[in-house]
Amino acid sequence: MTETGPGDYRGSVVHARSRKRPLSDLPFSSLPKFQATFARRVLPGIVCLLLSALLGTAITLAHLARNLDREELERGRFLAEKALQVPHEWLARSVADNAFWGDAYARLNGVPDIEWAYRQGNLGPSLHRDFGTEGLFVVDAQGRTTYSVIDGKLVTVDAAAWFQSGLPRLLDQARGADEQGATAVLSSAGTPVIAAAAMFTPGHSDVPPMDGPASVLILADVLDPERLEQLGEAYAVEGLRVVPRDEEADDASIHLRYEDGTPLTFGWTPERPGRHMLFVTLPILALVSLGLGFLAWLLLRQALRATQLMDASYERLANSRQALAASEARFRDVAEAASDWIWETDEQLRLTYLSCRFEQITGHRPEVWLEQPLGALLTSDDEALQGWLLSPDEAPLRCRYRSADGHARHCRLAAKPILRDGRLIGYRGTATDTTEETEAQARIAHLSQHDALTGLPNRNQLREHLEQRLEPGGGQPAACTLLYIDLDRFKPINDTFGHAAGDEVLLQVAERLRLCTRDGDLIARLGGDEFVMVLDGTHAEADIEHLCARLMAALDEPFQHAGQRLYIGASIGIANAPQDAARAGELLRRADVALYQAKADGRGAWRFYSQEMDDRLHERQRLEDELRTAIDKGQFVLHFQPRYLSEGLRLRGAEALLRWQHPTQGLLLPDTFIPLAEETGLIVPLGAWVLREACVQARHWPQDTVVSVNLSAIQLRRGKLLDEVRAALFESDLPAGRLELEITESALLHDSQATLELLRSLKALGVRMAMDDFGTGYSSLSNLRNFPFDLIKIDRSFVAGMASSPDDQSIVHALIGLGRGLRLEVTAEGVETADQLQTLVAAGCTEVQGFHMSQPLPAQALYQLFGQAPG
């Protein structure tokens, strides 16, 4: 560009210079004296502020120290009280468990059975060995000690002599308690003892009550120094001890009383974190104060020196009379005819000229912007304006500005430096409006980076966002948390109400997700009903769980469409970077693995990724491949669990149990592969094989025996069960009445009407129907009434609990009675002891099966068993 003088084109440009008097025209005496002002006003304020800050810090530290010590004392008192309360609670439970025991009532009430109690370990040394109970006494109604164990040894000790005082009161409380014990603090040899007492009762057992008042069981826990130290360590209370009566107790103490009213004080050694903090911080604070004082002195000294230089600079400016003139050279006709607007600045980038096209394009009057910085009008995201101007061969710069009507506009800036005598005096250039072009490009870019329906970032933007954080090109990956969100029950909305309803729900989901996030977090839609949320930074697991709970709550709220309320839910998989993965694709995959686990756990949940999830998936895939191979190669065999009639234990038949003859792992039980077979649908061909093979094997059994085969719920819904049963009976020539199909209650919950029709068709063939695991389902009575069952099987969990749980025994009796009332046969599974068998036979159970009679047998062993009486 052309260099111009200060007088060129004075009448043809918009030019407005300030008429203010320059500093050089002012006398030096009227200029501000910075050094004097600083020393008189600023310096004392800085010193006072520094001293106030140090004093305030010291006072705050002292206050914090006192509060810390007070809080630590209260915490220690709470823990000490808790440590002393636990033996009370444990002894109360223990004495109740043993005193309300029918066998203990029968053998220790009156003349004690020493053989049963001590030598067989029912109520003797085991309490000391396993639970640390020092004393055990049985006191009859006359106050005589009939049985005593001290430190696990059988001794003859009078409880009244062992306890120094308070025992009669404790015995009265125990005899007056209704099916519960009493506890008290007594004394033994000058040492506190926590004692719990309860009167023997037969409880809920069948033991008949005896005449006269029952004996009382007493358990004692001696609080000697070793025991107190143990309790203190368990509850982080240092030095828990008994304070002697002649020693004055301090704040770190708890005041109790023996049962006879004698005071008892426990103390401990409290921590003093506040005092420790003062010992550590006060010397540091003193050193910091000295350092700050020295630093302040240096800064103030430097500031005084700077003010001296400023005063000297103003003096030089006042003495200087040289005026700097701005010259302008412009071609007015060309400038005003151009489609772009032309601008000029001085060396400080203040606008000195704007062409008339400026007002036509931007709507701003040029004189408003003259003397204003160019950067106040134009801004750029690509590069700082001043840095761009300093590059002489730089390409045009894209900038933006705001027009007079408030709309954002875009332009392309070109510039050249203005030189005079080799010295830079300013810049001039053109600005081309590119608003329409930029907006069109922005729309294209937005569509490539955002979901068209919700406006959320799409998969492309999500991947770029993750790659920028996790793969910054040589830098360390930034921490973030990724939430993979999949909507539950969304497909039925599309199928039932149409895609318009689905789209409306997705829009509302996107809005609710936005409301649950912060600035800086990213929400993206991957397509369908899958969303991803990226949380910036490192977050505590509790905070993430709190956010997931908020998301679940927000998505559980009903959605509105055409006046209808629609309900969905969500499952969430969570992965953290860089702990779980340091690459974008791997982080997404691992969050998807966690999402798979959340769905597998029942949906409507969130799960954090763990390596075990990946291992389980790989193991699941490997096992699925091996399972398919096993079906193709016929690696399965059947074992049979014999079933016996309760009357005479005559062999009734057997239940077919599937086994996998694995080529490397040996014989595998169904628990290792049946769940996967049901997940993958392989249970359908596998179940069909079991049905055929069981019928073929049973064809060679005695004619009055039956074979039972378990059916999966998936076989009822997806397989061609009726045709498979017909084919199995036809191919094996087995009478239909000898085949029994077992179905669990849970299998009846899905499409119960179709299931009912299928079972009635099977019943029409003549096969027997059994309800397996009866009593553990959801609708037992209605199923028994509506479905054509011949037999119910009592779940093994009730049978196993009969000996220890009166409730389980009552349930078994009730189930047997229910089956007999409905004219159904009843089979009890899992019979493992003679007592269980005797109880079931006495209750009227029709059939029994379990390890007590026989374990599952291979087919050949079962053939040998037929015709033999069980042992």
CSV table of C-alpha atoms in Angstrom, one decimal, residues 269-580:
chain,number,residue,atom,x,y,z
A,269,THR,CA,-6.8,-42.0,76.2
A,270,PRO,CA,-8.3,-39.5,73.8
A,271,GLU,CA,-6.4,-38.2,70.7
A,272,ARG,CA,-5.7,-34.5,70.6
A,273,PRO,CA,-5.6,-33.7,66.9
A,274,GLY,CA,-6.2,-30.0,67.5
A,275,ARG,CA,-3.2,-29.7,69.8
A,276,HIS,CA,-1.1,-31.7,67.4
A,277,MET,CA,-2.2,-29.4,64.6
A,278,LEU,CA,-1.1,-26.3,66.6
A,279,PHE,CA,2.3,-27.9,67.4
A,280,VAL,CA,2.8,-28.5,63.7
A,281,THR,CA,1.2,-25.4,62.1
A,282,LEU,CA,2.3,-22.6,64.5
A,283,PRO,CA,6.0,-22.9,63.7
A,284,ILE,CA,5.2,-23.2,60.0
A,285,LEU,CA,3.0,-20.1,60.3
A,286,ALA,CA,5.8,-18.2,62.0
A,287,LEU,CA,8.2,-19.1,59.2
A,288,VAL,CA,5.6,-18.2,56.6
A,289,SER,CA,5.0,-14.9,58.3
A,290,LEU,CA,8.8,-14.1,58.2
A,291,GLY,CA,8.9,-15.2,54.5
A,292,LEU,CA,5.9,-13.1,53.6
A,293,GLY,CA,7.3,-10.1,55.5
A,294,PHE,CA,10.6,-10.4,53.6
A,295,LEU,CA,8.7,-10.9,50.3
A,296,ALA,CA,6.5,-7.9,51.0
A,297,TRP,CA,9.6,-5.8,51.8
A,298,LEU,CA,11.1,-6.8,48.4
A,299,LEU,CA,7.9,-6.0,46.5
A,300,LEU,CA,7.4,-2.7,48.2
A,301,ARG,CA,11.0,-1.7,47.5
A,302,GLN,CA,10.5,-2.7,43.8
A,303,ALA,CA,7.2,-0.8,43.7
A,304,LEU,CA,8.9,2.4,45.0
A,305,ARG,CA,11.6,2.0,42.4
A,306,ALA,CA,8.9,1.6,39.7
A,307,THR,CA,7.1,4.8,40.8
A,308,GLN,CA,10.4,6.7,40.5
A,309,LEU,CA,10.7,5.5,37.0
A,310,MET,CA,7.1,6.5,36.2
A,311,ASP,CA,7.7,10.0,37.5
A,312,ALA,CA,10.8,10.3,35.3
A,313,SER,CA,8.9,9.0,32.3
A,314,TYR,CA,6.2,11.6,32.7
A,315,GLU,CA,8.8,14.3,33.0
A,316,ARG,CA,10.3,13.2,29.7
A,317,LEU,CA,6.9,13.2,28.1
A,318,ALA,CA,6.2,16.7,29.3
A,319,ASN,CA,9.5,17.9,27.9
A,320,SER,CA,9.0,16.3,24.6
A,321,ARG,CA,7.3,18.5,22.0
A,322,GLN,CA,7.4,16.2,19.0
A,323,ALA,CA,4.0,15.5,17.5
A,324,LEU,CA,3.2,12.2,15.8
A,325,ALA,CA,1.0,12.9,12.8
A,326,ALA,CA,-1.1,10.1,11.1
A,327,SER,CA,-1.0,10.3,7.3
A,328,GLU,CA,-3.7,8.8,5.2
A,329,ALA,CA,-3.7,7.9,1.6
A,330,ARG,CA,-6.8,6.5,0.1
A,331,PHE,CA,-8.4,6.2,-3.3
A,332,ARG,CA,-11.9,7.5,-2.4
A,333,ASP,CA,-13.7,6.5,-5.6
A,334,VAL,CA,-12.4,3.0,-5.6
A,335,ALA,CA,-13.0,2.6,-1.9
A,336,GLU,CA,-16.6,3.7,-2.0
A,337,ALA,CA,-17.5,1.7,-5.1
A,338,ALA,CA,-16.1,-1.6,-3.7
A,339,SER,CA,-18.5,-4.3,-2.5
A,340,ASP,CA,-16.2,-4.8,0.6
A,341,TRP,CA,-15.7,-2.2,3.3
A,342,ILE,CA,-12.3,-0.7,3.8
A,343,TRP,CA,-10.7,0.1,7.1
A,344,GLU,CA,-7.5,1.6,8.5
A,345,THR,CA,-5.9,1.6,11.9
A,346,ASP,CA,-3.0,3.3,13.6
A,347,GLU,CA,-0.1,1.3,15.0
A,348,GLN,CA,-2.1,0.6,18.2
A,349,LEU,CA,-4.9,-1.0,16.1
A,350,ARG,CA,-7.4,1.9,16.7
A,351,LEU,CA,-9.6,2.5,13.8
A,352,THR,CA,-8.9,5.8,11.9
A,353,TYR,CA,-10.9,5.3,8.7
A,354,LEU,CA,-14.0,3.3,7.6
A,355,SER,CA,-15.5,3.5,4.1
A,356,CYS,CA,-19.2,4.3,3.4
A,357,ARG,CA,-19.8,0.6,2.6
A,358,PHE,CA,-19.2,-0.1,6.3
A,359,GLU,CA,-22.5,1.5,7.2
A,360,GLN,CA,-24.4,-0.1,4.3
A,361,ILE,CA,-23.2,-3.6,5.3
A,362,THR,CA,-23.0,-3.5,9.1
A,363,GLY,CA,-25.6,-0.8,9.9
A,364,HIS,CA,-23.2,1.0,12.2
A,365,ARG,CA,-22.3,4.7,11.7
A,366,PRO,CA,-18.5,4.9,11.0
A,367,GLU,CA,-17.9,7.8,13.4
A,368,VAL,CA,-19.1,5.7,16.3
A,369,TRP,CA,-16.2,3.2,15.8
A,370,LEU,CA,-13.4,5.7,15.0
A,371,GLU,CA,-10.7,5.7,17.7
A,372,GLN,CA,-12.1,2.4,18.9
A,373,PRO,CA,-9.9,-0.8,18.8
A,374,LEU,CA,-10.3,-3.0,15.8
A,375,GLY,CA,-10.5,-6.0,18.2
A,376,ALA,CA,-13.6,-4.4,19.8
A,377,LEU,CA,-15.4,-4.6,16.4
A,378,LEU,CA,-14.0,-7.9,15.1
A,379,THR,CA,-13.2,-11.1,16.9
A,380,SER,CA,-11.7,-14.4,15.7
A,381,ASP,CA,-11.6,-17.9,17.1
A,382,ASP,CA,-8.8,-19.0,14.8
A,383,GLU,CA,-6.0,-16.6,15.8
A,384,ALA,CA,-5.4,-13.4,17.8
A,385,LEU,CA,-6.0,-10.4,15.6
A,386,GLN,CA,-2.7,-8.7,16.5
A,387,GLY,CA,-0.7,-11.9,15.9
A,388,TRP,CA,-2.3,-12.3,12.5
A,389,LEU,CA,-1.4,-8.7,11.5
A,390,LEU,CA,2.2,-9.2,12.4
A,391,SER,CA,2.4,-12.1,9.8
A,392,PRO,CA,2.8,-10.2,6.5
A,393,ASP,CA,2.1,-13.1,4.2
A,394,GLU,CA,-0.7,-14.6,6.3
A,395,ALA,CA,-3.9,-15.8,4.5
A,396,PRO,CA,-7.2,-13.9,5.1
A,397,LEU,CA,-8.5,-14.2,8.6
A,398,ARG,CA,-12.1,-15.3,9.3
A,399,CYS,CA,-13.8,-12.9,11.8
A,400,ARG,CA,-17.2,-12.2,13.2
A,401,TYR,CA,-18.9,-9.1,14.4
A,402,ARG,CA,-22.4,-8.0,15.5
A,403,SER,CA,-24.4,-5.8,13.2
A,404,ALA,CA,-26.4,-2.8,14.4
A,405,ASP,CA,-29.6,-4.9,14.6
A,406,GLY,CA,-27.9,-7.3,17.0
A,407,HIS,CA,-27.4,-10.2,14.5
A,408,ALA,CA,-24.1,-12.0,14.4
A,409,ARG,CA,-22.3,-11.6,11.1
A,410,HIS,CA,-19.1,-13.2,9.6
A,411,CYS,CA,-16.5,-11.7,7.4
A,412,ARG,CA,-13.1,-12.5,5.8
A,413,LEU,CA,-10.3,-9.9,6.7
A,414,ALA,CA,-7.4,-9.0,4.5
A,415,ALA,CA,-4.7,-6.5,5.6
A,416,LYS,CA,-1.4,-4.9,4.8
A,417,PRO,CA,0.9,-2.8,7.0
A,418,ILE,CA,1.3,1.0,6.5
A,419,LEU,CA,5.0,2.0,6.6
A,420,ARG,CA,6.7,5.4,6.8
A,421,ASP,CA,10.5,5.6,6.5
A,422,GLY,CA,10.6,1.9,7.3
A,423,ARG,CA,8.6,2.4,10.5
A,424,LEU,CA,5.1,0.8,11.0
A,425,ILE,CA,2.4,3.4,11.6
A,426,GLY,CA,-0.7,1.3,11.1
A,427,TYR,CA,-2.7,-1.2,9.0
A,428,ARG,CA,-5.2,-1.0,6.2
A,429,GLY,CA,-7.3,-3.6,4.5
A,430,THR,CA,-10.7,-4.9,3.4
A,431,ALA,CA,-13.5,-6.9,5.0
A,432,THR,CA,-15.7,-9.2,2.9
A,433,ASP,CA,-19.0,-10.3,4.4
A,434,THR,CA,-19.3,-14.1,4.4
A,435,THR,CA,-22.3,-14.6,6.6
A,436,GLU,CA,-24.4,-16.7,4.3
A,437,GLU,CA,-21.4,-18.8,3.3
A,438,THR,CA,-20.4,-19.4,6.9
A,439,GLU,CA,-24.0,-20.2,8.0
A,440,ALA,CA,-24.3,-22.8,5.2
A,441,GLN,CA,-21.1,-24.4,6.2
A,442,ALA,CA,-22.1,-24.4,9.9
A,443,ARG,CA,-25.4,-26.1,9.0
A,444,ILE,CA,-23.5,-28.8,7.1
A,445,ALA,CA,-21.1,-29.2,10.0
A,446,HIS,CA,-23.9,-29.4,12.5
A,447,LEU,CA,-25.7,-32.1,10.6
A,448,SER,CA,-22.5,-34.1,10.4
A,449,GLN,CA,-21.9,-33.8,14.2
A,450,HIS,CA,-25.5,-33.9,15.6
A,451,ASP,CA,-28.5,-36.2,15.8
A,452,ALA,CA,-31.2,-35.0,13.4
A,453,LEU,CA,-34.0,-35.8,15.8
A,454,THR,CA,-32.9,-34.6,19.2
A,455,GLY,CA,-30.1,-32.1,18.2
A,456,LEU,CA,-27.7,-34.0,20.6
A,457,PRO,CA,-24.2,-34.8,19.4
A,458,ASN,CA,-24.1,-37.9,17.4
A,459,ARG,CA,-21.6,-40.8,17.3
A,460,ASN,CA,-19.0,-38.8,15.3
A,461,GLN,CA,-18.9,-35.9,17.7
A,462,LEU,CA,-18.8,-38.3,20.7
A,463,ARG,CA,-15.8,-40.1,19.2
A,464,GLU,CA,-14.0,-36.9,18.5
A,465,HIS,CA,-14.8,-35.6,22.0
A,466,LEU,CA,-13.4,-38.7,23.6
A,467,GLU,CA,-10.3,-38.8,21.3
A,468,GLN,CA,-9.5,-35.2,22.2
A,469,ARG,CA,-9.6,-36.1,25.9
A,470,LEU,CA,-8.1,-39.5,25.8
A,471,GLU,CA,-5.7,-39.3,22.8
A,472,PRO,CA,-4.4,-35.7,22.9
A,473,GLY,CA,-1.3,-36.5,20.8
A,474,GLY,CA,1.5,-37.0,23.2
A,475,GLY,CA,-0.1,-35.5,26.2
A,476,GLN,CA,-1.6,-37.3,29.2
A,477,PRO,CA,-5.2,-38.5,28.8
A,478,ALA,CA,-7.8,-36.4,30.7
A,479,ALA,CA,-10.0,-38.1,33.2
A,480,CYS,CA,-13.7,-38.6,32.4
A,481,THR,CA,-16.6,-40.9,33.2
A,482,LEU,CA,-18.8,-42.4,30.4
A,483,LEU,CA,-22.4,-43.4,31.1
A,484,TYR,CA,-23.9,-45.7,28.4
A,485,ILE,CA,-27.7,-45.3,28.8
A,486,ASP,CA,-30.1,-47.7,27.1
A,487,LEU,CA,-33.9,-47.2,27.4
A,488,ASP,CA,-36.0,-50.1,28.8
A,489,ARG,CA,-39.5,-50.9,27.4
A,490,PHE,CA,-39.0,-48.4,24.5
A,491,LYS,CA,-39.7,-50.9,21.7
A,492,PRO,CA,-43.3,-51.6,22.8
A,493,ILE,CA,-44.0,-47.9,22.5
A,494,ASN,CA,-42.9,-47.9,18.9
A,495,ASP,CA,-44.8,-51.1,18.2
A,496,THR,CA,-48.0,-50.0,19.9
A,497,PHE,CA,-48.2,-46.2,19.3
A,498,GLY,CA,-46.1,-45.8,16.2
A,499,HIS,CA,-42.8,-44.1,15.5
A,500,ALA,CA,-44.2,-40.6,16.0
A,501,ALA,CA,-44.8,-41.5,19.7
A,502,GLY,CA,-41.3,-43.0,19.9
A,503,ASP,CA,-39.7,-39.8,18.4
A,504,GLU,CA,-41.7,-37.7,20.9
A,505,VAL,CA,-40.4,-39.8,23.8
A,506,LEU,CA,-36.8,-39.6,22.6
A,507,LEU,CA,-37.1,-35.8,22.4
A,508,GLN,CA,-38.4,-35.7,26.0
A,509,VAL,CA,-35.6,-38.1,27.1
A,510,ALA,CA,-33.0,-35.8,25.6
A,511,GLU,CA,-34.4,-32.8,27.4
A,512,ARG,CA,-34.5,-34.7,30.8
A,513,LEU,CA,-30.9,-35.8,30.3
A,514,ARG,CA,-29.9,-32.2,29.6
A,515,LEU,CA,-31.5,-31.1,32.9
A,516,CYS,CA,-29.4,-33.7,34.8
A,517,THR,CA,-26.0,-32.6,33.5
A,518,ARG,CA,-23.6,-29.7,34.1
A,519,ASP,CA,-21.9,-27.3,31.8
A,520,GLY,CA,-18.9,-29.1,30.2
A,521,ASP,CA,-20.6,-32.6,30.2
A,522,LEU,CA,-21.5,-34.1,26.9
A,523,ILE,CA,-24.7,-35.9,26.0
A,524,ALA,CA,-24.9,-37.8,22.7
A,525,ARG,CA,-27.4,-40.1,21.0
A,526,LEU,CA,-25.9,-43.1,19.3
A,527,GLY,CA,-29.1,-44.0,17.5
A,528,GLY,CA,-32.2,-45.9,18.4
A,529,ASP,CA,-32.8,-45.7,22.2
A,530,GLU,CA,-29.1,-45.5,23.2
A,531,PHE,CA,-27.6,-42.4,24.7
A,532,VAL,CA,-24.1,-41.6,26.1
A,533,MET,CA,-23.2,-39.1,28.8
A,534,VAL,CA,-19.6,-38.0,29.2
A,535,LEU,CA,-18.8,-36.4,32.6
A,536,ASP,CA,-15.7,-34.2,32.6
A,537,GLY,CA,-13.0,-34.9,35.3
A,538,THR,CA,-12.7,-37.4,38.1
A,539,HIS,CA,-15.7,-38.3,40.1
A,540,ALA,CA,-16.3,-40.3,43.3
A,541,GLU,CA,-18.3,-43.4,42.9
A,542,ALA,CA,-20.9,-42.1,45.3
A,543,ASP,CA,-21.4,-39.0,43.1
A,544,ILE,CA,-21.8,-41.1,40.0
A,545,GLU,CA,-24.3,-43.3,41.7
A,546,HIS,CA,-26.2,-40.2,42.9
A,547,LEU,CA,-26.3,-38.9,39.3
A,548,CYS,CA,-27.5,-42.4,38.0
A,549,ALA,CA,-30.3,-42.3,40.6
A,550,ARG,CA,-31.4,-38.9,39.4
A,551,LEU,CA,-31.3,-40.1,35.8
A,552,MET,CA,-33.4,-43.2,36.7
A,553,ALA,CA,-35.9,-41.1,38.6
A,554,ALA,CA,-36.2,-38.6,35.7
A,555,LEU,CA,-36.8,-41.4,33.1
A,556,ASP,CA,-39.2,-43.2,35.4
A,557,GLU,CA,-41.5,-40.2,35.3
A,558,PRO,CA,-44.4,-40.7,32.7
A,559,PHE,CA,-44.0,-39.3,29.2
A,560,GLN,CA,-46.9,-37.5,27.5
A,561,HIS,CA,-48.0,-38.2,23.9
A,562,ALA,CA,-51.4,-37.4,22.5
A,563,GLY,CA,-53.0,-37.3,25.9
A,564,GLN,CA,-51.5,-40.7,26.9
A,565,ARG,CA,-49.0,-41.4,29.7
A,566,LEU,CA,-46.2,-43.6,28.5
A,567,TYR,CA,-43.7,-45.3,30.8
A,568,ILE,CA,-40.1,-46.4,30.1
A,569,GLY,CA,-37.0,-47.0,32.2
A,570,ALA,CA,-33.3,-47.2,31.7
A,571,SER,CA,-30.2,-49.3,32.3
A,572,ILE,CA,-26.8,-47.7,32.6
A,573,GLY,CA,-23.3,-49.0,32.1
A,574,ILE,CA,-20.4,-46.9,33.6
A,575,ALA,CA,-16.7,-46.8,32.6
A,576,ASN,CA,-14.0,-44.4,33.9
A,577,ALA,CA,-11.1,-43.1,31.9
A,578,PRO,CA,-8.2,-43.6,32.0
A,579,GLN,CA,-8.6,-46.4,34.7
A,580,ASP,CA,-10.9,-48.7,32.6
